Tab-separated table of C-alpha atoms in Angstrom:
chain	number	residue	atom	x	y	z
M	1	MET	CA	89.255	34.128	-25.812
M	2	SER	CA	93.040	33.859	-25.380
M	3	SER	CA	94.830	30.893	-26.932
M	4	ARG	CA	95.843	29.684	-23.455
M	5	ALA	CA	92.199	29.335	-22.467
M	6	LEU	CA	91.252	27.249	-25.509
M	7	PRO	CA	89.959	23.777	-24.565
M	8	ASN	CA	91.482	22.138	-27.676
M	9	PRO	CA	94.619	24.026	-28.730
M	10	GLY	CA	95.960	22.961	-32.123
M	11	TRP	CA	92.560	22.212	-33.673
M	12	GLY	CA	92.260	25.455	-35.627
M	13	PRO	CA	88.727	26.855	-35.614
M	14	LEU	CA	87.534	23.878	-33.517
M	15	SER	CA	89.937	24.788	-30.686
M	16	ALA	CA	87.343	26.919	-28.915
M	17	LEU	CA	84.825	24.073	-28.445
M	18	PRO	CA	84.690	21.724	-25.419
M	19	GLY	CA	85.124	17.933	-25.710
M	20	ASN	CA	86.527	16.123	-28.747
M	21	PRO	CA	86.492	18.557	-31.712
M	22	LEU	CA	85.429	15.796	-34.121
M	23	MET	CA	82.173	15.457	-32.186
M	24	TRP	CA	81.399	19.063	-33.137
M	25	VAL	CA	81.881	18.245	-36.808
M	26	LEU	CA	79.290	15.493	-36.342
M	27	ILE	CA	76.971	17.829	-34.412
M	28	LEU	CA	77.130	20.518	-37.102
M	29	SER	CA	76.499	18.032	-39.897
M	30	GLU	CA	73.583	16.438	-37.999
M	31	LEU	CA	72.031	19.848	-37.392
M	32	LEU	CA	72.258	20.646	-41.103
M	33	VAL	CA	70.712	17.280	-42.039
M	34	PHE	CA	67.774	17.819	-39.670
M	35	MET	CA	67.430	21.402	-40.923
M	36	ALA	CA	67.071	20.073	-44.475
M	37	PHE	CA	64.382	17.597	-43.329
M	38	PHE	CA	62.510	20.363	-41.476
M	39	VAL	CA	62.481	22.527	-44.591
M	40	LEU	CA	61.282	19.555	-46.648
M	41	TYR	CA	58.503	18.922	-44.104
M	42	ILE	CA	57.271	22.538	-44.058
M	43	THR	CA	57.378	22.653	-47.876
M	44	GLU	CA	55.278	19.481	-48.152
M	45	ARG	CA	52.938	20.825	-45.484
M	46	ALA	CA	52.407	24.003	-47.504
M	47	ALA	CA	51.353	21.851	-50.447
M	48	GLN	CA	48.966	19.639	-48.411
M	49	VAL	CA	47.803	21.734	-45.449
M	50	ALA	CA	44.426	20.016	-44.996
M	51	LEU	CA	45.968	16.539	-45.001
M	52	PHE	CA	48.748	17.529	-42.587
M	53	ASP	CA	46.331	19.264	-40.187
M	54	ALA	CA	43.892	16.340	-40.225
M	55	SER	CA	46.692	13.830	-39.645
M	56	GLN	CA	48.281	15.916	-36.893
M	57	GLN	CA	45.089	15.494	-34.829
M	58	HIS	CA	46.069	11.852	-34.311
M	59	LEU	CA	49.234	12.864	-32.431
M	60	ASP	CA	49.280	13.397	-28.685
M	61	PRO	CA	50.898	16.815	-28.045
M	62	LEU	CA	50.785	16.281	-24.280
M	63	MET	CA	52.859	13.121	-24.651
M	64	GLY	CA	55.264	15.039	-26.892
M	65	GLY	CA	55.454	17.841	-24.310
M	66	LEU	CA	56.130	15.331	-21.550
M	67	ASN	CA	58.933	13.862	-23.633
M	68	THR	CA	60.374	17.362	-24.148
M	69	MET	CA	60.530	17.832	-20.383
M	70	VAL	CA	62.059	14.379	-19.867
M	71	LEU	CA	64.809	15.087	-22.399
M	72	LEU	CA	65.514	18.593	-21.055
M	73	THR	CA	65.848	17.174	-17.538
M	74	SER	CA	68.148	14.483	-18.855
M	75	GLY	CA	70.232	17.265	-20.440
M	76	LEU	CA	70.437	18.977	-17.045
M	77	PHE	CA	71.771	15.767	-15.469
M	78	VAL	CA	74.409	15.443	-18.199
M	79	ALA	CA	75.464	19.051	-17.568
M	80	PHE	CA	75.715	18.182	-13.853
M	81	ALA	CA	77.912	15.223	-14.831
M	82	VAL	CA	80.287	17.613	-16.644
M	83	GLU	CA	80.416	19.815	-13.536
M	84	ALA	CA	81.126	16.742	-11.392
M	85	ILE	CA	83.957	15.379	-13.543
M	86	ALA	CA	85.516	18.857	-13.705
M	87	ALA	CA	85.588	18.750	-9.901
M	88	GLY	CA	87.220	15.305	-10.041
M	89	LYS	CA	84.167	13.511	-8.604
M	90	VAL	CA	84.120	10.362	-10.725
M	91	ARG	CA	81.494	8.482	-8.700
M	92	ARG	CA	79.123	11.469	-8.699
M	93	THR	CA	79.721	11.882	-12.451
M	94	ARG	CA	78.658	8.286	-13.056
M	95	GLN	CA	75.557	8.796	-10.930
M	96	TRP	CA	74.500	11.834	-12.988
M	97	LEU	CA	75.253	10.015	-16.235
M	98	GLY	CA	73.172	7.064	-15.011
M	99	ALA	CA	70.278	9.368	-14.120
M	100	ALA	CA	70.516	11.062	-17.525
M	101	ALA	CA	70.557	7.692	-19.295
M	102	GLY	CA	67.553	6.570	-17.228
M	103	LEU	CA	65.576	9.558	-18.483
M	104	GLY	CA	66.809	8.836	-22.000
M	105	VAL	CA	65.348	5.337	-21.676
M	106	LEU	CA	62.089	6.847	-20.360
M	107	PHE	CA	61.990	9.116	-23.427
M	108	GLY	CA	62.349	6.026	-25.614
M	109	LEU	CA	59.612	4.170	-23.759
M	110	ILE	CA	57.184	7.091	-24.131
M	111	LYS	CA	58.026	7.216	-27.825
M	112	LEU	CA	57.383	3.486	-28.166
M	113	VAL	CA	53.998	3.885	-26.439
M	114	GLU	CA	53.182	6.606	-28.987
M	115	TYR	CA	54.256	4.399	-31.892
M	116	ALA	CA	52.246	1.459	-30.505
M	117	SER	CA	49.093	3.572	-30.259
M	118	LYS	CA	49.523	4.682	-33.869
M	119	PHE	CA	50.056	1.149	-35.141
M	120	ALA	CA	47.052	-0.057	-33.078
M	121	ALA	CA	44.953	2.587	-34.865
M	122	GLY	CA	46.214	1.286	-38.202
M	123	ILE	CA	48.491	4.290	-38.771
M	124	THR	CA	51.855	3.489	-40.346
M	125	PRO	CA	54.530	5.459	-42.221
M	126	GLU	CA	52.708	4.411	-45.394
M	127	THR	CA	49.420	6.014	-44.327
M	128	ASN	CA	50.179	9.395	-45.898
M	129	THR	CA	52.918	12.008	-46.356
M	130	PHE	CA	52.437	13.471	-42.878
M	131	PHE	CA	52.903	10.135	-41.152
M	132	GLY	CA	55.832	9.350	-43.423
M	133	PHE	CA	57.488	12.473	-42.014
M	134	TYR	CA	56.272	11.814	-38.458
M	135	PHE	CA	57.696	8.299	-38.296
M	136	GLY	CA	60.764	9.161	-40.366
M	137	LEU	CA	61.819	12.229	-38.377
M	138	THR	CA	61.015	10.839	-34.927
M	139	ALA	CA	62.639	7.461	-35.696
M	140	PHE	CA	65.769	9.212	-37.012
M	141	HIS	CA	65.845	11.274	-33.825
M	142	PHE	CA	65.203	8.122	-31.765
M	143	ALA	CA	68.235	6.501	-33.413
M	144	HIS	CA	70.285	9.465	-32.161
M	145	VAL	CA	68.880	8.949	-28.653
M	146	LEU	CA	69.992	5.308	-28.782
M	147	PHE	CA	73.475	6.309	-29.988
M	148	GLY	CA	73.578	8.931	-27.221
M	149	LEU	CA	72.698	6.269	-24.641
M	150	ILE	CA	75.584	4.126	-25.888
M	151	LEU	CA	77.910	7.141	-25.600
M	152	LEU	CA	76.715	7.852	-22.044
M	153	GLY	CA	77.381	4.193	-21.190
M	154	LEU	CA	80.861	4.317	-22.705
M	155	VAL	CA	81.895	7.482	-20.864
M	156	SER	CA	80.510	6.069	-17.603
M	157	TRP	CA	83.068	3.323	-18.113
M	158	ARG	CA	85.950	5.490	-19.398
M	159	THR	CA	85.241	8.515	-17.244
M	160	ASN	CA	87.421	11.562	-17.853
M	161	VAL	CA	86.798	15.234	-18.606
M	162	GLU	CA	87.195	15.047	-22.395
M	163	ASN	CA	85.029	11.938	-22.773
M	164	VAL	CA	82.218	13.280	-20.583
M	165	GLU	CA	82.272	16.672	-22.356
M	166	THR	CA	82.156	14.911	-25.732
M	167	ALA	CA	79.183	12.700	-24.827
M	168	ALA	CA	77.452	15.680	-23.192
M	169	ALA	CA	77.800	17.739	-26.387
M	170	PHE	CA	76.151	14.957	-28.411
M	171	TRP	CA	73.366	14.500	-25.848
M	172	HIS	CA	72.591	18.229	-25.844
M	173	MET	CA	72.438	18.144	-29.649
M	174	VAL	CA	69.814	15.377	-29.386
M	175	ASP	CA	67.950	17.659	-26.962
M	176	LEU	CA	68.261	20.631	-29.309
M	177	ILE	CA	66.831	18.734	-32.279
M	178	TRP	CA	63.835	17.560	-30.231
M	179	ILE	CA	63.200	21.178	-29.134
M	180	LEU	CA	62.762	22.032	-32.838
M	181	LEU	CA	60.972	18.821	-33.808
M	182	TYR	CA	58.283	18.990	-31.127
M	183	PRO	CA	56.566	22.246	-32.175
M	184	LEU	CA	56.994	21.441	-35.857
M	185	LEU	CA	55.224	18.067	-35.693
M	186	TYR	CA	52.902	18.432	-32.714
M	187	LEU	CA	52.044	22.103	-32.185
M	188	LEU	CA	52.033	24.193	-35.365
M	189	ARG	CA	48.751	23.912	-37.242
W	1	MET	CA	88.616	22.755	-19.705
W	2	THR	CA	86.373	25.763	-20.189
W	3	LEU	CA	84.708	27.726	-17.408
W	4	LEU	CA	81.480	25.841	-16.622
W	5	PRO	CA	78.076	27.424	-16.003
W	6	GLY	CA	77.738	26.135	-12.417
W	7	GLN	CA	74.851	24.220	-10.850
W	8	ARG	CA	72.841	27.327	-9.963
W	9	ARG	CA	72.820	28.679	-13.526
W	10	LEU	CA	72.047	25.209	-14.887
W	11	LEU	CA	69.076	24.845	-12.536
W	12	ILE	CA	67.740	28.300	-13.424
W	13	THR	CA	68.067	27.457	-17.131
W	14	TRP	CA	66.326	24.109	-16.646
W	15	ALA	CA	63.425	25.799	-14.802
W	16	MET	CA	63.215	28.378	-17.600
W	17	LEU	CA	63.145	25.627	-20.239
W	18	MET	CA	60.362	23.787	-18.371
W	19	VAL	CA	58.255	26.948	-18.108
W	20	LEU	CA	58.875	27.800	-21.772
W	21	THR	CA	57.807	24.291	-22.804
W	22	LEU	CA	54.542	24.799	-20.894
W	23	VAL	CA	54.139	28.255	-22.491
W	24	SER	CA	54.540	26.791	-25.986
W	25	MET	CA	52.010	24.047	-25.170
W	26	ALA	CA	49.564	26.633	-23.832
W	27	SER	CA	50.037	28.940	-26.805
W	28	ALA	CA	49.331	25.990	-29.118
W	29	ARG	CA	45.878	25.838	-27.444
W	30	LEU	CA	45.914	22.150	-26.652
W	31	ASP	CA	42.807	22.592	-24.507
W	32	GLN	CA	40.695	23.357	-27.575
W	33	THR	CA	38.002	20.799	-28.357
W	34	SER	CA	38.125	21.637	-32.057
W	35	TRP	CA	41.371	21.366	-33.998
W	36	GLU	CA	41.402	24.783	-35.642
W	37	ALA	CA	44.396	26.575	-37.121
W	38	LEU	CA	46.278	28.574	-34.518
W	39	PRO	CA	45.923	32.358	-34.535
W	40	LEU	CA	49.047	33.829	-36.071
W	41	TRP	CA	50.162	35.339	-32.763
W	42	SER	CA	49.970	31.870	-31.112
W	43	ALA	CA	52.033	30.280	-33.865
W	44	ALA	CA	54.528	33.155	-33.635
W	45	LEU	CA	54.762	32.715	-29.868
W	46	VAL	CA	55.400	28.958	-30.271
W	47	LEU	CA	58.261	29.695	-32.689
W	48	VAL	CA	59.766	32.532	-30.637
W	49	VAL	CA	59.669	30.390	-27.485
W	50	THR	CA	61.307	27.536	-29.423
W	51	GLY	CA	64.072	29.858	-30.604
W	52	PHE	CA	64.700	31.148	-27.093
W	53	LYS	CA	64.793	27.594	-25.689
W	54	ALA	CA	67.317	26.585	-28.354
W	55	GLN	CA	69.446	29.662	-27.588
W	56	ARG	CA	69.475	28.896	-23.834
W	57	LEU	CA	70.368	25.273	-24.490
W	58	LEU	CA	73.248	26.279	-26.756
W	59	MET	CA	74.643	28.922	-24.416
W	60	VAL	CA	74.212	27.182	-21.044
W	61	TYR	CA	73.802	23.404	-21.471
W	62	LEU	CA	76.277	23.250	-24.374
W	63	ASN	CA	78.251	26.095	-22.742
W	64	LEU	CA	78.875	27.884	-26.046
W	65	ARG	CA	78.926	31.212	-24.182
W	66	GLN	CA	82.534	30.293	-23.303
W	67	SER	CA	83.356	29.674	-26.952
W	68	SER	CA	84.365	32.159	-29.645
W	69	GLY	CA	81.917	34.663	-31.119
W	70	ALA	CA	82.166	32.895	-34.472
W	71	TRP	CA	80.922	29.581	-33.060
W	72	LYS	CA	78.168	31.256	-31.065
W	73	GLY	CA	77.107	33.075	-34.220
W	74	ALA	CA	77.289	29.926	-36.348
W	75	PHE	CA	75.073	27.840	-34.062
W	76	VAL	CA	72.587	30.607	-33.302
W	77	GLY	CA	72.578	31.393	-37.026
W	78	ILE	CA	71.720	27.789	-37.985
W	79	ILE	CA	68.859	27.690	-35.472
W	80	THR	CA	67.590	31.138	-36.506
W	81	LEU	CA	67.722	30.240	-40.195
W	82	THR	CA	65.860	26.965	-39.501
W	83	LEU	CA	63.122	28.811	-37.609
W	84	VAL	CA	62.880	31.540	-40.269
W	85	LEU	CA	62.432	28.890	-42.980
W	86	ILE	CA	59.829	27.052	-40.879
W	87	SER	CA	58.000	30.356	-40.264
W	88	ALA	CA	58.096	31.222	-43.965
W	89	GLY	CA	56.682	27.815	-44.952
W	90	TYR	CA	54.004	28.058	-42.282
W	91	LEU	CA	53.026	31.601	-43.315
W	92	TYR	CA	52.950	30.654	-46.991
W	93	ALA	CA	50.542	27.797	-46.211
W	94	ARG	CA	48.351	30.114	-44.133
W	95	LEU	CA	48.201	33.041	-46.511
W	96	MET	CA	48.045	31.308	-49.903
């Protein structure tokens, strides 16, 4: 890539990344934090396989799969928003951002339904190690979804190329983490 | 502003991600009445599909294919390392 084509000239190694370079520092650090939690989870699972497998049966993998599709579709809409703002279509950009945020809210609602069903069955983070991880990891991810929704709202208000690219990068990171979280918690047994 | 993937490529990637999500759900044998451990090939397929989904998301949604080779390598490397560690932990639990 030539220096003229760099999206953020003057930012050293971060010059080659779209959006605000500081967002990429956050994205990298968040990925490493989640990676550490995933390794901790799989290590604990190795020590208590029977408990983890028995507990995992109480999760609803179809609901988790549905949420994966909701978040991936939301990611598509955010990518469409980036395309729209690059073409100077501010109104269309806001529409895509609104659609993406709507699916983000739907993701949250599905997650809350899942949590409610667990609590109704008497399952809490205190139940055992597996559910400690389940609630801890999904709630931490959920907090990122909420922060992402705030970012999408902010860039719908202050709509320009850099802001939309920055929020999009964060939203895709939220997507990426869920892609890894879903099979780890719901599918592998 | 970097060169963007374009709506057509984004839609193809989205369709691919949807199909791959269904493939990973199917390979995890969610239709089973009993909750048995997955055959190793099923677990491997779930992890390979996950890795491919993550790679597509990084390259197309996040548009890292327009970035430098170092950044592409760094992000793909983090995801690969994560999946290798998950696979190792899973295998250890299965084989010990």
